XYZ file of C-alpha atoms in Angstrom:
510
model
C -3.733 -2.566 22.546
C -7.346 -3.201 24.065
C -8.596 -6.822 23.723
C -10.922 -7.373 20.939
C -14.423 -9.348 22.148
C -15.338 -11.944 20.437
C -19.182 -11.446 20.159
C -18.171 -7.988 18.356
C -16.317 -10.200 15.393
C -18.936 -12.332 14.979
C -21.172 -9.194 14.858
C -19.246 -8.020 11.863
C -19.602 -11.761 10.299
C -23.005 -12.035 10.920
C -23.413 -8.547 9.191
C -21.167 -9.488 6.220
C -22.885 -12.694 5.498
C -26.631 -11.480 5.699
C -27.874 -10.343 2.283
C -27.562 -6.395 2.755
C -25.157 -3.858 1.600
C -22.618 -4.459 3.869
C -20.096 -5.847 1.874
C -20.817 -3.574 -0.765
C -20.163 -0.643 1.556
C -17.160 -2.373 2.883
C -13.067 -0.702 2.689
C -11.416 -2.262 -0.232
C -7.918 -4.389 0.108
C -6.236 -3.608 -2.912
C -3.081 -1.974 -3.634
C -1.670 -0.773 -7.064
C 1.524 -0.777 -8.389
C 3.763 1.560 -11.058
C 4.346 -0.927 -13.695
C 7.900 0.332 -15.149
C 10.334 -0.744 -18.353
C 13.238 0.513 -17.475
C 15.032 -2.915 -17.793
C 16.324 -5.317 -20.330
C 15.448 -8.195 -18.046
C 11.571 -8.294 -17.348
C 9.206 -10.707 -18.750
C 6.508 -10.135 -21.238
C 3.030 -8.210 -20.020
C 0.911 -11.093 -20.656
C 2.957 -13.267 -18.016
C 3.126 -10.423 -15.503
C -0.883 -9.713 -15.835
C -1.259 -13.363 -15.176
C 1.630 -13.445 -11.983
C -0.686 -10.386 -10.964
C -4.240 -12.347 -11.002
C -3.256 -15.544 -9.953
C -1.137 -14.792 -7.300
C -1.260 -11.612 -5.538
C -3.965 -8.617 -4.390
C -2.843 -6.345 -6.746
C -6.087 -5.183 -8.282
C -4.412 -2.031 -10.459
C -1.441 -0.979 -12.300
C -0.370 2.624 -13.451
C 2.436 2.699 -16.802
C 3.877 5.803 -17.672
C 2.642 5.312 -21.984
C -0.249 3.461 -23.303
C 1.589 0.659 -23.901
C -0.749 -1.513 -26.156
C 1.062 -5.349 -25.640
C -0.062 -4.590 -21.947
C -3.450 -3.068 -22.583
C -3.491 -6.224 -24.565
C -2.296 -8.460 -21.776
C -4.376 -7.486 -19.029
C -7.393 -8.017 -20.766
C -10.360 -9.619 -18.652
C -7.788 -9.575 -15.798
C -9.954 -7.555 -13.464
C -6.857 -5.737 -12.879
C -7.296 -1.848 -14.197
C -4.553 0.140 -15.925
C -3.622 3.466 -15.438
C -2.302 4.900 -18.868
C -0.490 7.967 -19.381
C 0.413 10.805 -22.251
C 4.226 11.443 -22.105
C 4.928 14.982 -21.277
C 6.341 15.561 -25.010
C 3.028 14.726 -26.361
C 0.704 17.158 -24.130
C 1.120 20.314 -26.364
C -0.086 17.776 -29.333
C -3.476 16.947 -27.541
C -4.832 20.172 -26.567
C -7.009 20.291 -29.771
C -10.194 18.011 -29.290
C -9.861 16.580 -33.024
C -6.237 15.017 -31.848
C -7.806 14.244 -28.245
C -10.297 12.175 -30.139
C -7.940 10.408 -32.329
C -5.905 9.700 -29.247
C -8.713 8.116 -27.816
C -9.455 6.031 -30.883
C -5.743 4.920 -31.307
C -4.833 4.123 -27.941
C -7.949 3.600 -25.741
C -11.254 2.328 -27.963
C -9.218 -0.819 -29.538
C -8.975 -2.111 -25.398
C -11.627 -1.080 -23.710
C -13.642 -2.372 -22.103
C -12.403 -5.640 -22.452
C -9.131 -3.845 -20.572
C -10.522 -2.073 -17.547
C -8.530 1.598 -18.193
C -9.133 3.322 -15.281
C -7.601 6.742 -15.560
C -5.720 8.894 -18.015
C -2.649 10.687 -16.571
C -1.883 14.147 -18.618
C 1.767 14.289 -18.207
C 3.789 13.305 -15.174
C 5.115 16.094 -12.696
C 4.652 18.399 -15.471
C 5.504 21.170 -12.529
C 8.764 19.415 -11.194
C 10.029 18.878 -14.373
C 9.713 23.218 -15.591
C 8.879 23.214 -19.166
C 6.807 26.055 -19.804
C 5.119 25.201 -22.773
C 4.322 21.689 -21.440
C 3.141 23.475 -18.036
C 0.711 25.740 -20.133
C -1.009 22.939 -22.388
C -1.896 20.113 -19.777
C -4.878 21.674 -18.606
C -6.317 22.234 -21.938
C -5.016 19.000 -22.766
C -6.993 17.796 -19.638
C -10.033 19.137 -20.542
C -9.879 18.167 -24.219
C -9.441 14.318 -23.402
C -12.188 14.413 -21.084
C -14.814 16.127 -23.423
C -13.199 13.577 -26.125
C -14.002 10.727 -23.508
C -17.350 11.968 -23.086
C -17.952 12.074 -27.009
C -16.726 8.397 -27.103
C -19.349 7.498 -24.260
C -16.692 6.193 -21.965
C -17.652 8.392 -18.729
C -15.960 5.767 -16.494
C -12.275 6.866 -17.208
C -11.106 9.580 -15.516
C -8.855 12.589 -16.351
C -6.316 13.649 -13.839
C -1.678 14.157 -13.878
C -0.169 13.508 -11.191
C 2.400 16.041 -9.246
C 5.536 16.095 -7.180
C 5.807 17.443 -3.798
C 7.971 19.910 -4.910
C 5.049 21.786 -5.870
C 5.119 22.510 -1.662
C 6.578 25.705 0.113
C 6.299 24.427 3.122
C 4.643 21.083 4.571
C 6.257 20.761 8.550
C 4.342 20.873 10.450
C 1.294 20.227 8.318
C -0.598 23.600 9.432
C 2.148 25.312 7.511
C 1.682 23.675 4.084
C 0.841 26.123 1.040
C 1.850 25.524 -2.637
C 4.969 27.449 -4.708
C 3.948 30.763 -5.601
C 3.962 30.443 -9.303
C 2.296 26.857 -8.939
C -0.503 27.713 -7.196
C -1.300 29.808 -10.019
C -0.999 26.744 -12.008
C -2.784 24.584 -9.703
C -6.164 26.283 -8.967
C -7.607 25.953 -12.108
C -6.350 22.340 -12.145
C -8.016 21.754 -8.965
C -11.319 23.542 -10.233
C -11.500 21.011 -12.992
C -10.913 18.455 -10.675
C -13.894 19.673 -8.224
C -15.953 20.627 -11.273
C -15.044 16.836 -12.768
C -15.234 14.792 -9.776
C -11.756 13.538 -10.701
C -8.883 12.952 -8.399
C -5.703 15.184 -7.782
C -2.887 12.806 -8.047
C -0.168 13.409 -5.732
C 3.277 11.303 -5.379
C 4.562 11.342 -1.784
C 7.836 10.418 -0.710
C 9.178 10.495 2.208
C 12.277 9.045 1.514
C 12.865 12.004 0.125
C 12.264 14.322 3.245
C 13.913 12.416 5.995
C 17.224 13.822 7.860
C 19.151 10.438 9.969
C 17.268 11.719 13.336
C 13.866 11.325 11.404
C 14.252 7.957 9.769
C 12.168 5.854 12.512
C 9.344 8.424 11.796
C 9.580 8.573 7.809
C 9.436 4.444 7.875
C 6.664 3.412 10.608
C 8.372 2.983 13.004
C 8.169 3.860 16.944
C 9.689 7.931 17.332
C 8.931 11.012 19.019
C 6.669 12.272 16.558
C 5.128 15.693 15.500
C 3.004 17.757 17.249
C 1.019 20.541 15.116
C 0.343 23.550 18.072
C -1.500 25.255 14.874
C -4.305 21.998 14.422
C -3.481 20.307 17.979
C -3.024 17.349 16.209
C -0.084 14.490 16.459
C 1.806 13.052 13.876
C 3.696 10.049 14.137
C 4.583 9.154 10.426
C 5.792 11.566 7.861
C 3.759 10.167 5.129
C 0.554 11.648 7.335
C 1.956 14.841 7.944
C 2.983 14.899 3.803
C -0.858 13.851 3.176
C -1.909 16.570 5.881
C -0.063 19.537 4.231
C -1.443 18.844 0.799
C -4.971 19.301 2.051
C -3.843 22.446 4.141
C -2.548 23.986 1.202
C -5.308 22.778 -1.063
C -7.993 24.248 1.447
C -5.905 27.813 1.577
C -5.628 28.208 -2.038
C -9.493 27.736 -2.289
C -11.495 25.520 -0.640
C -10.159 22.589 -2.559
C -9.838 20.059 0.609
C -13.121 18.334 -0.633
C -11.534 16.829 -3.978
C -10.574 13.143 -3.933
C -6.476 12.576 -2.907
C -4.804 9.585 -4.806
C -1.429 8.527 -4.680
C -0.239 8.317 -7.489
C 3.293 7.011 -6.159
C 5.057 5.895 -3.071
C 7.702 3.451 -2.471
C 11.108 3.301 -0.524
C 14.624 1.648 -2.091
C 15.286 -1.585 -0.540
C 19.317 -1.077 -1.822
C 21.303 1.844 -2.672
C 25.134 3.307 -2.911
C 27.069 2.130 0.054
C 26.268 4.340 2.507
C 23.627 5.933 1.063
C 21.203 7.341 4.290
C 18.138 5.269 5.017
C 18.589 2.967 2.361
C 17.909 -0.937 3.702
C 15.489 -3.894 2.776
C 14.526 -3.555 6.282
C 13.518 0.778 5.897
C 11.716 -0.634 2.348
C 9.742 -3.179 4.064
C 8.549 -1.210 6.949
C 7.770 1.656 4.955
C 5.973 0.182 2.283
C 4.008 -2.749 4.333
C 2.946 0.255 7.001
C 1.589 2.477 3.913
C -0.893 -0.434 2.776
C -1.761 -0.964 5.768
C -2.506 2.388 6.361
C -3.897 3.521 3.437
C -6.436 0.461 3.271
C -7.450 0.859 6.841
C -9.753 3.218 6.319
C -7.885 5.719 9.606
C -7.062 8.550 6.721
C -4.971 11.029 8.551
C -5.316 13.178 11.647
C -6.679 16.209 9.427
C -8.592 12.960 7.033
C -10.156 11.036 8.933
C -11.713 7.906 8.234
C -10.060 8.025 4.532
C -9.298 5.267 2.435
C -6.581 6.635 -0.122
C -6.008 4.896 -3.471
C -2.367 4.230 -3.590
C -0.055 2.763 -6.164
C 3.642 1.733 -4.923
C 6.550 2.412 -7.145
C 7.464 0.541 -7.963
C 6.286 -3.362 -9.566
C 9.877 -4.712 -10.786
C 13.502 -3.493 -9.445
C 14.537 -2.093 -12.838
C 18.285 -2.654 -14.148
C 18.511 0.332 -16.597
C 17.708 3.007 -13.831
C 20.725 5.617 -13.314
C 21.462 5.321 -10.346
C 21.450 2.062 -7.477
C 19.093 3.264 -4.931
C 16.709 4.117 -8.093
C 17.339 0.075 -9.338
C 15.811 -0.880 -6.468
C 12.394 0.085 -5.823
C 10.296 -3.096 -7.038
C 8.098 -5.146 -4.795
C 9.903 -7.993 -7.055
C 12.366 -9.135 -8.938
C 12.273 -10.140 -12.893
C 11.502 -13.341 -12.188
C 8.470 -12.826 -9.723
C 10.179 -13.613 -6.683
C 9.146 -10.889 -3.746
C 12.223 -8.941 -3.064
C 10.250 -8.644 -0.075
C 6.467 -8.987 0.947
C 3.932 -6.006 1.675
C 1.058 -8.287 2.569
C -0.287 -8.701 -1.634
C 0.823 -12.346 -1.781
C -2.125 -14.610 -2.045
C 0.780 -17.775 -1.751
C 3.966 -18.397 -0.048
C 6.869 -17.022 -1.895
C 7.998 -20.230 -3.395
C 4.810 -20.777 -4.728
C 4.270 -17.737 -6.038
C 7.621 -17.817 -8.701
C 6.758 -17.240 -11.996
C 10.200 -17.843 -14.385
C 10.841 -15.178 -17.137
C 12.293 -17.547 -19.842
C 8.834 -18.571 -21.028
C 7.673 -20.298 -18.205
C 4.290 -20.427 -16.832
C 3.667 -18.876 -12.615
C 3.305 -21.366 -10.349
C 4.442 -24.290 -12.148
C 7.075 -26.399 -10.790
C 10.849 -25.878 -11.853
C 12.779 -28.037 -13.851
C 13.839 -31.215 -11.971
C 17.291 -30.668 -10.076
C 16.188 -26.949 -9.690
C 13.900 -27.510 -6.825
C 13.561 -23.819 -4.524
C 15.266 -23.367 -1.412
C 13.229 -24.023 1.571
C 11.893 -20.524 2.996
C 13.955 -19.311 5.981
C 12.390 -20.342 9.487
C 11.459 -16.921 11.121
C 10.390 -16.666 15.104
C 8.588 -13.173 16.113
C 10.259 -11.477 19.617
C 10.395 -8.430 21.364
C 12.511 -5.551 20.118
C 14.721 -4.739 22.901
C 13.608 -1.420 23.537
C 10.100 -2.948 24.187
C 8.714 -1.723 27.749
C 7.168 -4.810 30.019
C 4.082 -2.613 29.761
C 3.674 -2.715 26.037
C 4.978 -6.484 26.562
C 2.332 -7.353 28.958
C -0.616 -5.822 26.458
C 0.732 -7.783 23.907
C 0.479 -11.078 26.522
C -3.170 -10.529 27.693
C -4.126 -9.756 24.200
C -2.612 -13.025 22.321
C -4.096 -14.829 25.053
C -7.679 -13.576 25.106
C -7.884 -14.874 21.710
C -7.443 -18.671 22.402
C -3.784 -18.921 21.166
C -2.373 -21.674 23.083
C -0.625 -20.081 25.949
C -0.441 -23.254 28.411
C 2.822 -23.490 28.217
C 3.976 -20.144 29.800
C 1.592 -20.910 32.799
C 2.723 -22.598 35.748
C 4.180 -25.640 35.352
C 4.406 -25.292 31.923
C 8.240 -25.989 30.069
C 7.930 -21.996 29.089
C 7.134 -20.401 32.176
C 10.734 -19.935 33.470
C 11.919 -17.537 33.519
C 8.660 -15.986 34.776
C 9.088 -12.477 33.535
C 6.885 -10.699 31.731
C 9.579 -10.427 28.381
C 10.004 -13.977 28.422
C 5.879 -14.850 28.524
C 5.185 -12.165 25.886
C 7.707 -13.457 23.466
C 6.856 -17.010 23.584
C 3.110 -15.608 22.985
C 4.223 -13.476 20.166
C 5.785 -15.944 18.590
C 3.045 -18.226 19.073
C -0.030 -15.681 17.829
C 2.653 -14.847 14.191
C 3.106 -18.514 13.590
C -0.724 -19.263 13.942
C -1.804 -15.915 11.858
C -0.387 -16.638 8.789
C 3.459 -15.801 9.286
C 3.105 -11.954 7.680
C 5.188 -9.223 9.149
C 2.501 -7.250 10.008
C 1.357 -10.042 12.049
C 4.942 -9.721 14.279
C 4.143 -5.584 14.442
C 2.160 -5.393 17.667
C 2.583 -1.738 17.595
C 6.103 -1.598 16.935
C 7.185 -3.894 19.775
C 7.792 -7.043 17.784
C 10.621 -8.111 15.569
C 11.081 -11.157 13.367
C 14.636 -12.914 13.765
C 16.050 -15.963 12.284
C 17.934 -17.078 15.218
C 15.894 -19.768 17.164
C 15.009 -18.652 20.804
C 14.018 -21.463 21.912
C 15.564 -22.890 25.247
C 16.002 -26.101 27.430
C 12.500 -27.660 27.459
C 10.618 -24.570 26.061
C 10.326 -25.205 22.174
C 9.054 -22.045 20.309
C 6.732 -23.255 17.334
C 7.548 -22.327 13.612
C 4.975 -22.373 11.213
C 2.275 -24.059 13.439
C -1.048 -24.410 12.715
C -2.429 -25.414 15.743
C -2.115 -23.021 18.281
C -4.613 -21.337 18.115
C -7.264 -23.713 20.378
C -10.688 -23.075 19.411
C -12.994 -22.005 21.756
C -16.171 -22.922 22.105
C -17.685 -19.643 20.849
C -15.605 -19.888 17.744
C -16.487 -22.932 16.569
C -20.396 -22.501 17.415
C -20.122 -19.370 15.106
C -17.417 -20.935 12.389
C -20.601 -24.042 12.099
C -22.929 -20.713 11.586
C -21.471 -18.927 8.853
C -19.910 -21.996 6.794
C -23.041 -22.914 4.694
C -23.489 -19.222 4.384
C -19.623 -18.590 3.310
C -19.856 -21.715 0.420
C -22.416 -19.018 -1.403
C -20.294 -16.332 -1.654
C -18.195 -15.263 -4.544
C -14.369 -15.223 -4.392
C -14.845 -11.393 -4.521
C -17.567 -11.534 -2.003
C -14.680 -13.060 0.234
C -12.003 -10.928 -0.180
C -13.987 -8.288 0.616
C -15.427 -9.190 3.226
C -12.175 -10.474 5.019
C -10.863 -6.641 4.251
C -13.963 -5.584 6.201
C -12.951 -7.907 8.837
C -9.930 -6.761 9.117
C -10.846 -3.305 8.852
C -13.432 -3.451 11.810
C -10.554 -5.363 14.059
C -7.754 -2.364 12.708
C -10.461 0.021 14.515
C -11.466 -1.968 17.799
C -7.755 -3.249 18.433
């Protein structure tokens, strides 16, 4: 990890602040979600669209109907909403007259005050083998989007999303073609798509392609990797290499590779069956927290580059009614808003962030005499397998950017042991407590892990949720006294975006 100089950040601010189209042209932040009902236990649409806006990044939701109490209850949100015909119902709408009325019934009484962003036609129409669905969701396709057309609404999109299954082969990537009999259903699906500027949907999982001695790869996490002899390119995620056949085997079954890729699900089981392989809150959070980041850093892929993906999570909500554990446990949270775990979409802590589902409105404050638990204190260390080379990268890098690291120089109560382990994870430690206390922020390529067990020792106290450690240099402040007028006249949109471009110019130079 190279050090990041400071004059280049407050480049990027100075070009984000000026009056130009920088923060126009800027990666987004946002993340969507699959909004599910498979439950007896979730709370009504109109408090979950307001949990959404209030309190986390979401920005987009996909349901699997056109449920009208949400369509309804995410009006004026901001957030969009995917809807979607249910498989049974695609034969029905390959006629334009019943495309139209579909249109009228379950799209022209929300919109726009609902921001619907795409129509799904079906869902894995190909994994799931009914022939006569198979045959009418193209037409059915085609009829919504002339009906859309008809209606004036040209800014909702036609598209149905498709299992992997739909792959012959995908590893390594070079390899990837589609299924004999659906590639003959998929090219004219993907010449709509080119001829319609709309996006094939694809639904990646690679939860669902791991074997034990692949797990660190399918989650993020440091492995061997993949090397393609065929493209010369490495992989060292499976959710890249899944990305990286698709576009293989859309550019050998016709030059498809320049139509737009979204996701239009991904998401990892935080519990399962005992037993059950590669099934942890730990596997759920690295996968999922490493696929936003990845997917909103604008990298794309080693065959994509420079590709920001659109990508909704399964799932929302862990949903009680699901067949099996493992499938119970996909949500980001649980029925009563709390984060089963966090992916970075918080805009609050946790605690704050509860929203109850009797009724109650997010972010008030419980009944008195049911006051929340005080978060758990977390400290950010070297993994164990760490080398003192990656260590010492980590140390020169939290230290070139003002973090307070007096107290592991000499003389200081942290510098004994002087070893290069013992400097880095007092440093660490120091640089997650000062960035906002995120996992991502205890990642340093893999090395770090958060733990719960206090490592501080004799006279060298490790900070926990400090604020200020990170020492302001003179630089910094000189520009912070710069941009402040400048940042009072932006819009809270302005800002999010242009912290994502922030971040997205640091992703590339770190």
């Amino acid at each position: 990890m190279e050090k990041t100089p400071l004059f280049l950040l407050f480049f990027s601010l100075h070009i984000l602040l000026a009056p130009s189209t920088a923060i126009a042209a800027a990666a987004s932040c946002s993340i969507g979600v699959n909004y599910g009902f498979w439950a007896d236990n979730l709370p009504p649409p109109a408090q979950v669209a307001a949990f959404l806006k209030t309190h986390t990044t979401i920005d987009r939701i996909k349901i699997f109907d056109a449920n009208p109490d949400v369509l309804r209850a995410f009006a004026n949100t901001g957030i969009s909403v995917t809807v979607t015909v249910a498989n049974a119902d695609v034969p029905s709408l390959a006629k334009l007259p019943a495309a139209q009325a579909w249109i009228a019934n379950n799209i022209l009484p929300f919109h726009p005050q609902t921001t619907i962003r795409y129509i799904l036609v079906g869902n894995e129409v190909l994994y799931w083998k009914d022939k006569t669905v198979i045959a009418y969701t193209l037409p059915a396709m085609k009829t919504l989007h002339h009906a859309l057309h008809l209606a004036n609404l040209t800014d909702i999109r036609v598209s149905t999303p498709h299992a992997l299954s739909f792959l012959a082969a995908s590893e390594p990537p070079s390899t990837g073609m589609f299924r004999r009999f659906d590639a003959a259903i998929l090219r004219p699906i993907l010449d709509f798509h080119n001829r319609t500027k709309t996006p094939f949907m694809v639904n990646p999982y690679p939860f669902f392609g791991f074997r034990p001695e692949t797990l660190d790869y399918a989650v993020f996490r440091p492995n061997r990797g993949l090397y393609d002899k065929a493209t010369r390119k490495n992989y060292t995620n499976m959710f890249d290499e899944q990305m990286d056949a698709i576009y293989i085997a859309m550019k050998k079954l016709g030059n498809y590779e320049g139509v737009e890729i979204v996701i239009a699900e991904t998401g990892w089981p935080s519990a399962g069956d005992p037993n059950q392989p590669g099934v942890s809150l730990e596997n759920a959070l690295s996968y999922n927290g490493n696929v936003v980041k990845h997917v909103n850093s604008g990298k794309g892929t080693p065959l994509m580059p420079n590709r920001t993906f659109e990508t909704y999570i399964f799932a929302l909500f862990n949903e009680n009614l699901k067949a099996s554990v493992s499938e119970r446990n996909y949500g980001l949270f649980k029925p009563d808003f709390s984060p089963v775990y966090d992916v970075g979409v918080m805009r609050s802590t946790p605690n704050q962030a509860q929203a109850p589902a009797n009724g109650g409105t997010p972010g008030k404050a419980p009944p008195s005499g049911d006051s929340p638990a005080p978060a758990e204190k977390k400290w950010c260390v070297p993994r164990p397998e760490a080398s003192d080379e990656a260590l010492q990268r980590n140390l020169d890098y939290v230290c070139s950017l003002g973090v307070d690291c007096r107290p592991i120089q000499s003389g200081g109560p942290c510098f004994s042991p002087n070893t290069v382990r013992s400097h880095a994870s007092y440093a660490m430690n120091a640089y997650y407590q000062s960035h906002g206390r995120e996992v991502y922020n205890c990642d340093f390529e893999h090395t770090g892990v958060l733990t719960s067990s206090d490592p501080s020792y004799e006279t060298c106290s490790y900070p926990v949720e400090g604020s200020k450690m990170l020492e302001q240099k003179s630089v910094v402040k000189a520009a912070a006294s710069s941009v402040s007028a400048r940042l009072v006249g932006l819009t809270v949109q302005q800002m999010v975006v242009a912290t994502c471009f922030v971040v997205s110019v640091l992703f590339h130079l770190v």
